[in-house]
Coordinates of C-alpha atoms in Angstrom, one line a residue:
X968 CA 0.0 0.0 0.0
X969 CA 1.4 3.4 -0.9
X970 CA 2.3 5.5 2.1
X971 CA 0.9 9.0 2.5
X972 CA 3.3 11.8 1.7
X973 CA 3.2 15.6 1.8
X974 CA 2.9 17.9 -1.2
X975 CA 6.4 19.3 -0.6
X976 CA 8.0 15.9 -0.9
X977 CA 8.2 15.9 -4.7
X978 CA 11.8 15.2 -5.4
X979 CA 11.1 12.0 -7.3
X980 CA 7.7 13.0 -8.8
X981 CA 7.1 15.3 -11.9
X982 CA 4.7 18.1 -11.1
X983 CA 2.5 17.8 -14.2
X984 CA 4.2 15.2 -16.4
X985 CA 3.8 11.4 -16.7
X986 CA 6.2 9.2 -18.6
X987 CA 4.8 6.3 -20.6
X988 CA 7.0 4.2 -23.1
X989 CA 9.6 7.0 -23.3
X990 CA 6.9 9.5 -24.4
X991 CA 6.5 12.6 -22.3
X992 CA 2.9 13.7 -21.8
X993 CA 2.1 17.4 -20.9
X994 CA -1.2 17.2 -19.0
X995 CA -2.5 20.6 -20.0
X996 CA -2.0 20.2 -23.8
X997 CA -5.0 18.7 -25.7
X998 CA -3.0 17.6 -28.7
X999 CA -0.4 15.9 -26.5
X1000 CA -3.2 14.2 -24.5
X1001 CA -4.4 12.6 -27.7
X1002 CA -0.9 11.4 -28.3
X1003 CA -0.8 10.1 -24.8
X1004 CA -4.0 8.1 -25.2
X1005 CA -2.5 6.4 -28.3
X1006 CA 0.7 5.6 -26.5
X1007 CA -1.3 4.4 -23.5
X1008 CA -3.0 1.8 -25.8
X1009 CA 0.4 0.7 -27.0
X1010 CA 1.5 0.3 -23.4
X1011 CA -1.5 -1.8 -22.6
X1012 CA -0.9 -4.0 -25.7
X1013 CA 2.7 -4.5 -24.7
X1014 CA 1.7 -5.4 -21.1
X1015 CA -0.7 -8.1 -22.5
X1016 CA 2.1 -9.5 -24.7
X1017 CA 4.5 -9.6 -21.7
X1018 CA 1.8 -11.5 -19.7
X1019 CA 1.8 -14.2 -22.3
X1020 CA 5.6 -14.8 -21.9
X1021 CA 7.1 -17.5 -19.7
X1022 CA 9.3 -16.5 -16.7
X1023 CA 12.5 -17.1 -18.6
X1024 CA 11.3 -15.1 -21.6
X1025 CA 10.2 -12.4 -19.3
X1026 CA 13.7 -12.2 -17.8
X1027 CA 15.2 -12.0 -21.2
X1028 CA 12.8 -9.4 -22.3
X1029 CA 13.6 -7.3 -19.3
X1030 CA 17.3 -7.5 -19.9
X1031 CA 16.9 -6.5 -23.5
X1032 CA 14.5 -3.6 -22.9
X1033 CA 15.9 -2.4 -19.6
X1034 CA 13.8 -1.3 -16.6
X1035 CA 10.1 -1.1 -17.3
X1036 CA 8.9 2.5 -17.2
X1037 CA 6.4 3.5 -14.5
X1038 CA 2.7 3.6 -15.5
X1039 CA 1.0 7.0 -15.4
X1040 CA -1.6 5.6 -13.0
X1041 CA 1.1 4.7 -10.5
X1042 CA 2.9 8.0 -10.4
X1043 CA 0.4 9.9 -8.2
X1044 CA -0.8 7.2 -5.8
X1045 CA 1.9 8.1 -3.3
X1046 CA 0.4 11.5 -3.0
X1047 CA -2.8 10.2 -1.4
X1048 CA -3.2 11.3 2.2
X1049 CA -5.6 9.0 4.0
X1050 CA -5.3 11.0 7.3
X1051 CA -7.3 13.9 5.8
X1052 CA -10.0 11.9 4.1
X1053 CA -13.4 12.3 5.8
X1054 CA -16.5 11.2 3.9
X1055 CA -19.0 11.9 6.7
X1056 CA -19.9 15.4 5.6
X1057 CA -22.6 16.3 3.1
X1058 CA -21.3 15.6 -0.4
X1059 CA -21.4 19.1 -2.0
X1060 CA -18.8 21.0 -4.0
X1061 CA -16.7 23.2 -1.9
X1062 CA -16.9 25.9 -4.5
X1063 CA -20.3 25.7 -6.2
X1064 CA -22.1 24.0 -3.3
X1065 CA -23.8 21.7 -5.8
X1066 CA -24.4 18.1 -4.9
X1067 CA -24.3 16.8 -8.5
X1068 CA -21.4 14.7 -9.8
X1069 CA -19.1 15.3 -6.9
X1070 CA -15.5 14.1 -6.6
X1071 CA -13.3 14.0 -3.6
X1072 CA -9.6 14.9 -3.8
X1073 CA -7.6 12.1 -2.2
X1074 CA -4.7 14.5 -1.5
X1075 CA -6.4 17.2 0.5
X1076 CA -9.9 15.7 1.1
X1077 CA -11.9 18.6 -0.4
X1078 CA -15.0 18.0 -2.6
X1079 CA -15.3 19.4 -6.1
X1080 CA -17.8 19.1 -8.9
X1081 CA -17.2 17.2 -12.2
X1082 CA -13.9 16.2 -13.8
X1083 CA -14.2 17.9 -17.3
X1084 CA -12.0 20.6 -18.6
X1085 CA -14.2 23.4 -17.2
X1086 CA -14.9 21.7 -13.9
X1087 CA -13.7 22.7 -10.4
X1088 CA -11.9 19.4 -9.9
X1089 CA -10.0 19.9 -13.1
X1090 CA -8.9 23.4 -12.1
X1091 CA -7.9 22.1 -8.6
X1092 CA -5.7 19.4 -10.1
X1093 CA -3.7 22.0 -12.1
X1094 CA -3.6 24.9 -9.6
X1095 CA -2.9 22.8 -6.5
X1096 CA -1.0 19.9 -8.2
X1097 CA -3.4 17.3 -6.7
X1098 CA -4.1 14.6 -9.2
X1099 CA -6.1 11.7 -7.7
X1100 CA -9.9 12.0 -7.3
X1101 CA -12.6 9.6 -6.3
X1102 CA -16.2 9.8 -7.5
X1103 CA -18.3 9.9 -4.3
X1104 CA -21.2 8.0 -6.0
X1105 CA -19.5 5.3 -7.9
X1106 CA -16.2 5.1 -5.9
X1107 CA -14.2 5.0 -9.1
X1108 CA -10.8 6.7 -9.0
X1109 CA -9.5 9.1 -11.7
X1110 CA -6.2 10.9 -12.4
X1111 CA -6.7 14.6 -13.4
X1112 CA -6.2 16.6 -15.5
X1113 CA -5.4 13.5 -17.7
X1114 CA -8.8 12.1 -17.0
X1115 CA -8.2 8.4 -17.0
X1116 CA -9.5 5.8 -14.5
X1117 CA -7.2 4.1 -12.0
X1118 CA -7.7 0.5 -10.8
X1119 CA -5.3 -0.4 -8.1
X1120 CA -5.7 -2.8 -5.1
X1121 CA -4.2 -0.3 -2.8
X1122 CA -7.3 2.0 -3.2
X1123 CA -9.7 -0.7 -2.0
X1124 CA -9.6 0.5 1.6
X1125 CA -10.6 4.0 0.6
X1126 CA -13.6 2.7 -1.4
X1127 CA -14.7 0.6 1.6
X1128 CA -14.6 3.6 3.9
X1129 CA -16.6 5.6 1.5
X1130 CA -19.2 2.9 0.8
X1131 CA -18.9 0.0 3.3
X1132 CA -20.6 -3.3 2.5
X1133 CA -21.5 -6.3 4.6
X1134 CA -22.2 -10.0 4.0
X1135 CA -24.8 -12.1 5.8
X1136 CA -22.0 -13.9 7.7
X1137 CA -20.4 -10.7 8.9
X1138 CA -23.8 -9.4 10.2
X1139 CA -24.5 -12.6 12.1
X1140 CA -21.2 -12.2 14.0
X1141 CA -22.2 -8.7 15.1
X1142 CA -24.6 -10.0 17.8
X1143 CA -22.2 -12.6 19.2
X1144 CA -20.7 -11.9 22.7
X1145 CA -17.2 -12.5 21.3
X1146 CA -17.6 -9.6 18.9
X1147 CA -16.9 -7.0 21.6
X1148 CA -13.7 -8.8 22.5
X1149 CA -12.0 -8.2 19.1
X1150 CA -11.3 -4.5 18.5
X1151 CA -10.6 -2.9 15.2
X1152 CA -7.9 -0.3 14.7
X1153 CA -7.9 3.0 12.8
X1154 CA -5.0 4.7 11.0
X1155 CA -3.5 5.9 14.2
X1156 CA -3.6 2.3 15.6
X1157 CA -6.3 3.4 18.1
X1158 CA -8.5 0.5 19.0
X1159 CA -12.3 0.7 18.7
X1160 CA -15.3 -1.7 18.6
X1161 CA -17.5 -1.3 15.5
X1162 CA -21.0 -0.1 16.5
X1163 CA -19.7 1.4 19.8
X1164 CA -18.0 4.5 18.6
X1165 CA -18.4 8.2 19.2
X1166 CA -20.7 10.4 17.2
X1167 CA -19.7 14.1 16.8
X1168 CA -21.8 16.6 18.6
X1169 CA -21.7 19.3 16.0
X1170 CA -23.4 21.9 18.1
X1171 CA -26.4 20.7 20.2
X1172 CA -27.4 17.4 18.5
X1173 CA -26.6 15.0 21.3
X1174 CA -30.3 14.3 21.8
X1175 CA -30.3 12.9 18.3
X1176 CA -27.1 11.0 18.7
X1177 CA -28.4 8.8 21.5
X1178 CA -31.5 7.9 19.4
X1179 CA -29.3 7.0 16.4
X1180 CA -27.1 4.7 18.6
X1181 CA -30.2 3.1 20.2
X1182 CA -31.9 2.3 16.9
X1183 CA -28.7 1.0 15.3
X1184 CA -28.5 -1.7 18.0
X1185 CA -31.9 -3.1 17.3
X1186 CA -30.9 -6.2 15.4
X1187 CA -33.6 -6.5 12.7
X1188 CA -33.4 -2.8 11.8
X1189 CA -29.6 -2.8 11.9
X1190 CA -29.4 -5.9 9.6
X1191 CA -31.9 -4.5 7.2
X1192 CA -29.9 -1.2 6.9
X1193 CA -26.5 -2.9 6.6
X1194 CA -27.7 -5.2 3.8
X1195 CA -29.5 -2.5 1.9
X1196 CA -28.4 -1.1 -1.4
X1197 CA -30.5 2.0 -1.9
X1198 CA -29.9 3.4 -5.3
X1199 CA -33.4 3.7 -6.6
X1200 CA -36.3 6.1 -5.7
X1201 CA -35.8 5.8 -1.9
X1202 CA -36.0 8.9 0.1
X1203 CA -32.8 10.8 0.9
X1204 CA -33.5 10.4 4.6
X1205 CA -33.6 6.6 4.4
X1206 CA -30.6 6.5 2.1
X1207 CA -28.5 8.6 4.4
X1208 CA -29.6 6.7 7.5
X1209 CA -28.5 3.4 5.9
X1210 CA -25.2 5.0 5.0
X1211 CA -24.7 6.2 8.6
X1212 CA -25.5 2.7 9.9
X1213 CA -22.8 1.2 7.7
X1214 CA -20.2 3.7 8.9
X1215 CA -21.0 3.2 12.5
X1216 CA -20.5 -0.6 12.1
X1217 CA -17.5 -0.3 9.7
X1218 CA -14.6 -2.4 11.0
X1219 CA -12.1 -0.5 8.7
X1220 CA -12.5 3.1 9.6
X1221 CA -9.7 5.6 9.1
X1222 CA -10.8 7.4 12.3
X1223 CA -12.4 5.7 15.3
X1224 CA -15.4 8.1 15.3
X1225 CA -18.1 9.1 12.9
X1226 CA -19.9 12.4 12.2
X1227 CA -23.7 12.1 11.6
X1228 CA -23.6 15.5 9.8
X1229 CA -24.8 14.3 6.4
X1230 CA -27.8 12.4 7.9
X1231 CA -28.7 15.2 10.4
X1232 CA -28.6 17.8 7.6
X1233 CA -31.3 15.8 5.9
X1234 CA -33.2 15.5 9.2
X1235 CA -33.3 19.3 9.4
X1236 CA -34.6 19.6 5.8
X1237 CA -37.2 16.8 6.2
X1238 CA -38.5 18.1 9.5
X1239 CA -38.8 21.7 8.1
X1240 CA -36.5 22.9 10.9
X1241 CA -38.4 21.2 13.8
X1242 CA -35.1 19.5 14.8
X1243 CA -32.0 21.6 14.6
X1244 CA -28.2 21.1 15.1
X1245 CA -28.0 24.4 17.0
X1246 CA -30.6 24.0 19.8
X1247 CA -31.3 21.3 22.3
X1248 CA -34.3 19.0 21.7
X1249 CA -36.3 16.1 23.0
X1250 CA -35.0 12.6 22.0
X1251 CA -38.5 11.2 22.5
X1252 CA -40.0 13.6 20.0
X1253 CA -37.1 12.9 17.6
X1254 CA -37.5 9.1 18.0
X1255 CA -41.3 9.3 17.3
X1256 CA -40.7 11.5 14.2
X1257 CA -37.9 9.3 12.8
X1258 CA -39.7 6.0 13.2
X1259 CA -42.8 7.3 11.5
X1260 CA -40.8 8.8 8.6
X1261 CA -38.7 5.7 8.1
X1262 CA -41.9 3.6 8.1
X1263 CA -43.4 5.8 5.4
X1264 CA -40.2 5.9 3.4
X1265 CA -39.9 2.1 3.5
X1266 CA -43.3 1.8 1.8
X1267 CA -45.2 1.1 5.0
X1268 CA -48.9 1.6 5.4
X1269 CA -51.4 1.3 8.3
X1270 CA -51.3 -2.5 8.0
X1271 CA -49.5 -4.6 10.6
X1272 CA -46.0 -5.6 9.6
X1273 CA -46.0 -3.4 6.5
X1274 CA -42.4 -2.3 7.1
X1275 CA -39.4 -3.4 9.2
X1276 CA -40.4 -0.6 11.6
X1277 CA -43.8 -1.9 12.3
X1278 CA -42.7 -5.6 12.4
X1279 CA -40.1 -4.7 15.0
X1280 CA -41.7 -2.1 17.3
X1281 CA -45.4 -2.1 16.8
X1282 CA -47.7 -3.6 19.4
X1283 CA -51.3 -3.2 20.5
X1284 CA -52.9 -1.9 23.7
X1285 CA -56.5 -1.9 24.8
X1286 CA -57.9 1.2 26.5
X1287 CA -61.1 1.1 28.5
X1288 CA -62.8 4.4 29.3
X1289 CA -65.8 5.5 31.3
X1290 CA -67.3 8.9 32.0
X1291 CA -66.6 10.1 35.6
X1292 CA -69.8 10.9 37.5
X1293 CA -69.9 12.9 40.7
X1294 CA -71.6 10.7 43.3
X1295 CA -72.7 12.2 46.7
X1296 CA -72.1 8.8 48.5
X1297 CA -68.4 8.8 47.7
X1298 CA -66.1 10.1 50.4
X1299 CA -63.8 13.1 49.6
X1300 CA -60.6 11.1 49.6
X1301 CA -61.9 8.1 47.7
X1302 CA -60.7 7.8 44.1
X1303 CA -63.3 7.2 41.3
X1304 CA -63.6 3.6 40.0
X1305 CA -65.2 1.8 37.1
X1306 CA -68.9 1.1 37.5
X1307 CA -69.8 -2.1 35.8
X1308 CA -73.4 -1.0 35.6
X1309 CA -72.6 1.8 33.2
X1310 CA -71.2 1.7 29.6
X1311 CA -67.4 1.1 29.2
X1312 CA -65.9 2.0 25.9
X1313 CA -63.1 -0.3 24.8
X1314 CA -60.7 0.5 22.0
X1315 CA -57.6 -1.3 20.7
X1316 CA -54.9 0.9 19.3
X1317 CA -51.4 0.2 17.9
X1318 CA -48.3 1.7 19.5
X1319 CA -44.6 2.1 18.7
X1320 CA -43.6 2.8 22.3
X1321 CA -45.2 2.7 25.7
X1322 CA -45.3 5.8 27.8
X1323 CA -45.1 5.3 31.6
X1324 CA -45.7 7.9 34.3
X1325 CA -43.3 8.6 37.2
X1326 CA -44.7 9.3 40.6
X1327 CA -44.5 13.0 41.5
X1328 CA -41.6 14.0 43.9
X1329 CA -42.4 15.4 47.3
X1330 CA -43.4 19.1 47.1
X1331 CA -42.0 20.1 50.5
X1332 CA -38.7 18.7 51.7
X1333 CA -36.5 19.5 54.7
X1334 CA -32.7 19.8 54.5
X1335 CA -32.3 16.1 54.9
X1336 CA -34.9 15.0 52.4
X1337 CA -33.4 17.3 49.7
X1338 CA -30.4 15.1 49.7
X1339 CA -32.5 12.0 49.1
X1340 CA -33.3 11.2 45.5
X1341 CA -36.8 9.5 45.2
X1342 CA -36.7 6.0 43.7
X1343 CA -39.3 3.7 42.2
X1344 CA -39.2 0.2 40.7
X1345 CA -40.0 -0.3 37.1
X1346 CA -42.8 -2.7 38.0
X1347 CA -44.7 0.0 39.9
X1348 CA -44.7 2.3 36.9
X1349 CA -45.6 -0.5 34.5
X1350 CA -48.6 -1.2 36.6
X1351 CA -50.4 1.4 34.4
X1352 CA -50.8 -1.5 31.9
X1353 CA -52.1 -4.2 34.2
X1354 CA -55.7 -3.5 33.3
X1355 CA -56.5 -2.6 37.0
X1356 CA -54.8 0.7 37.8
X1357 CA -57.0 3.6 36.7
X1358 CA -56.1 7.0 35.5
X1359 CA -58.4 10.0 35.3
X1360 CA -58.0 12.2 32.2
X1361 CA -60.3 14.9 30.7
X1362 CA -63.3 13.8 32.7
X1363 CA -62.8 10.1 31.9
X1364 CA -61.6 7.2 33.9
X1365 CA -59.1 5.0 31.9
X1366 CA -57.3 1.7 32.3
X1367 CA -54.9 0.0 29.9
X1368 CA -53.8 -3.6 29.0
X1369 CA -51.5 -4.7 26.3
X1370 CA -52.9 -7.1 23.7
X1371 CA -49.8 -7.8 21.7
X1372 CA -46.2 -7.1 22.5
X1373 CA -43.6 -6.5 19.7
X1374 CA -40.2 -8.1 19.5
X1375 CA -38.7 -4.8 20.8
X1376 CA -40.4 -2.7 23.4
X1377 CA -39.6 1.0 23.6
X1378 CA -40.4 2.5 27.0
X1379 CA -40.7 6.3 27.4
X1380 CA -40.5 7.6 31.0
X1381 CA -42.4 10.9 31.2
X1382 CA -39.9 12.9 33.1
X1383 CA -40.8 16.4 31.8
X1384 CA -44.1 18.3 32.3
X1385 CA -45.0 21.8 31.3
X1386 CA -47.0 24.4 33.2
X1387 CA -47.8 28.0 32.5
X1388 CA -44.4 29.2 33.6
X1389 CA -41.6 26.6 33.3
X1390 CA -40.9 23.0 32.2
X1391 CA -40.5 20.8 35.2
X1392 CA -38.3 17.8 35.6
X1393 CA -39.0 14.8 37.7
X1394 CA -35.7 13.5 39.2
X1395 CA -37.1 10.2 40.3
X1396 CA -34.7 7.3 39.7
X1397 CA -36.2 4.1 38.2
X1398 CA -34.8 0.8 39.4
X1399 CA -34.8 -2.0 36.8
X1400 CA -33.1 -5.3 36.0
X1401 CA -30.9 -5.6 33.0
X1402 CA -32.2 -9.0 32.0
X1403 CA -35.4 -11.0 32.6
X1404 CA -38.1 -8.3 32.8
X1405 CA -41.4 -10.2 32.6
X1406 CA -44.3 -8.4 30.9
X1407 CA -46.9 -11.2 31.3
X1408 CA -48.6 -9.2 34.0
X1409 CA -49.3 -6.4 31.6
X1410 CA -50.5 -8.6 28.7
X1411 CA -53.7 -10.3 27.8
X1412 CA -51.8 -13.1 26.1
X1413 CA -53.7 -14.9 23.4
X1414 CA -52.9 -18.5 22.6
X1415 CA -49.6 -18.8 20.8
X1416 CA -48.3 -15.4 21.8
X1417 CA -44.5 -15.3 22.0
X1418 CA -42.8 -15.2 25.4
X1419 CA -43.0 -12.0 27.3
X1420 CA -39.6 -11.9 29.0
X1421 CA -37.3 -9.1 27.8
X1422 CA -33.7 -8.0 28.2
X1423 CA -32.5 -4.4 28.1
X1424 CA -30.3 -3.4 25.1
X1425 CA -30.3 0.4 25.2
X1426 CA -30.9 3.0 28.0
X1427 CA -31.0 6.8 27.4
X1428 CA -30.4 9.0 30.3
X1429 CA -30.7 12.8 31.0
X1430 CA -28.3 14.9 33.0
X1431 CA -28.7 18.5 34.0
X1432 CA -28.3 20.9 36.9
X1433 CA -29.9 19.7 40.1
X1434 CA -33.4 20.7 40.8
X1435 CA -36.9 20.1 39.5
X1436 CA -36.8 22.7 36.7
X1437 CA -35.6 21.6 33.3
X1438 CA -32.4 23.4 32.3
X1439 CA -31.8 22.8 28.6
X1440 CA -28.5 24.8 28.6
X1441 CA -26.8 22.3 30.9
X1442 CA -28.5 19.2 29.5
X1443 CA -26.4 16.2 28.6
X1444 CA -27.7 13.1 27.0
X1445 CA -26.0 9.7 27.3
X1446 CA -26.8 6.2 26.1
X1447 CA -25.9 2.8 27.6
X1448 CA -25.5 0.0 25.1
X1449 CA -25.2 -3.7 25.7
X1450 CA -22.3 -5.3 23.8
X1451 CA -23.3 -8.1 21.5
X1452 CA -25.9 -10.5 22.8
X1453 CA -24.8 -10.1 26.4
X1454 CA -25.4 -12.6 29.1
X1455 CA -23.7 -13.9 32.2
X1456 CA -21.1 -12.3 34.4
X1457 CA -18.9 -11.2 31.5
X1458 CA -21.6 -9.1 29.9
X1459 CA -20.2 -5.8 28.7
X1460 CA -22.0 -2.4 28.7
X1461 CA -20.7 0.8 27.1
X1462 CA -21.7 4.4 27.9
X1463 CA -21.5 6.8 25.0
X1464 CA -21.7 10.6 25.3
X1465 CA -20.9 12.1 21.9
X1466 CA -17.2 11.2 21.2
X1467 CA -16.6 9.7 24.7
X1468 CA -17.0 5.9 24.8
X1469 CA -16.4 4.1 28.1
X1470 CA -17.1 0.7 29.4
X1471 CA -19.4 1.0 32.4
X1472 CA -20.2 -1.3 35.3
X1473 CA -23.6 -2.8 35.2
X1474 CA -24.4 -1.6 38.7
X1475 CA -24.1 2.1 37.5
X1476 CA -26.6 1.9 34.7
X1477 CA -29.8 2.5 36.6
X1478 CA -28.4 5.5 38.6
X1479 CA -29.2 8.0 35.8
X1480 CA -32.4 9.8 35.0
X1481 CA -33.7 7.3 32.4
X1482 CA -35.9 8.7 29.6
X1483 CA -35.9 6.0 27.0
X1484 CA -35.3 2.3 27.0
X1485 CA -35.4 -0.4 24.4
X1486 CA -36.1 -4.0 25.5
X1487 CA -35.5 -7.1 23.4
X1488 CA -37.7 -10.2 23.7
X1489 CA -35.7 -13.1 25.0
X1490 CA -35.5 -16.0 22.6
X1491 CA -34.5 -18.7 25.1
X1492 CA -38.0 -19.3 26.4
X1493 CA -40.3 -22.0 25.2
X1494 CA -44.1 -22.2 25.2
X1495 CA -45.3 -25.6 26.4
X1496 CA -49.0 -26.4 27.0
X1497 CA -49.9 -22.7 27.0
X1498 CA -47.3 -21.9 29.8
X1499 CA -43.9 -20.3 29.6
X1500 CA -41.0 -22.5 30.7
X1501 CA -37.9 -20.6 31.6
X1502 CA -34.7 -22.1 30.4
X1503 CA -31.8 -19.8 31.4
X1504 CA -32.9 -17.0 33.7
X1505 CA -29.8 -16.5 35.8
X1506 CA -29.4 -15.1 39.3
X1507 CA -27.8 -12.2 37.6
X1508 CA -31.1 -11.2 36.2
X1509 CA -32.0 -9.6 39.5
X1510 CA -31.3 -5.9 39.8
X1511 CA -27.5 -5.5 39.8

């Protein structure tokens, strides 16, 4: 592989000349270029003739003809500087800002439009003496201003960084526990684990970064994106999200980090500015918007399993509602309850994530109580969906029960509420297990329903200044990700905050202010005679 070199190191390289078969070609002369093409054909024919010779004849031919002259395609490859190549940003010309027919300079990393005589890439090759360019769409490499294509095995790593591809076998290995034990290395020999790398926080987009990380660790969606080859009429949002997924899981990165700039620019456009790189936002709102847009862009409809989004995340919940009546025989402190003698309206609706309410923190606290953070178990907040707990809303009494659970459950903990003056934050800590959370209590399981035991794979937390008022200026979003398929005492978890990636102890995960969680249905359960038989729920399934 040719090693990178600086522009000043040109003692053994002609500035704008290439020698082929003892013919000197001046790059900027049209007539000489025609002569060059003719001689290039002769050179190719001679190479073919040499290939047909035996080793002895080859040695004789070499002795008679002297040393073989360097090919024009080889003369500039040593000027490529991989350290400056960054294909994460939006592919627009650095001069015209057009996104049509863009080429990347492999010497300085800048983007230019076209490669014809009047193009910006052509002018750059002459004025800056940079000659090797790659088409950002086709990954073909050209030498300018001569204009001929280059095919060399040493360029394959650049093409793979620009457009990574994955096989079915490679994807199957991503979910194995051993995957997290084999790091990859970037150009600086810095180790990293594909899929668990930092994402640039360009300005205030960390609330979107945690959602991107969480979704790209949902196995069916991740596999679908990594195997995709979107070159048709797919939306730009879907195409860029798939490209970002391939970069995050790329085992051959030049840098052990990825910038989501190209994808987020499309998010800003597609959302008409609802989500911005410059102001803090809500990851729950972004997740809801992104899932619905991806579902639509994948050709989804209102039908069940009409896209990979619905088949992965969509479940069904039944809501029963009854009008609240004021009864004189009810004591003042007694809560209203369902009256079986009156009409109860029942509706079944689909959901992509379940919202759970946190108990309100104490209003009045003394000096000791202020140092105590309220805590609640995840089962107590999930009781909202047991079909017994009632909730009063808009003059109606409501209760909920899940009818069908998806393969992946997204839980949203409603931590923020608005009033007329400020947006309040509930600092209550939720205690939860990392593995073996049983949802059967919250499910009217029909015959043949899959098991209802789930394991955590992603946990999004919020950090800000202490208090009960939301402070967006000091807000920090972090995500905890399970490495591989997890399991056992050697299960690894990583905490990612923008570019900072650290392995975290399991006992520390539930200490943050959780806002979003993604749970994966466990596959090691069997259904036998209508009952669920547990095969391998370990003692470590209890809260760490």
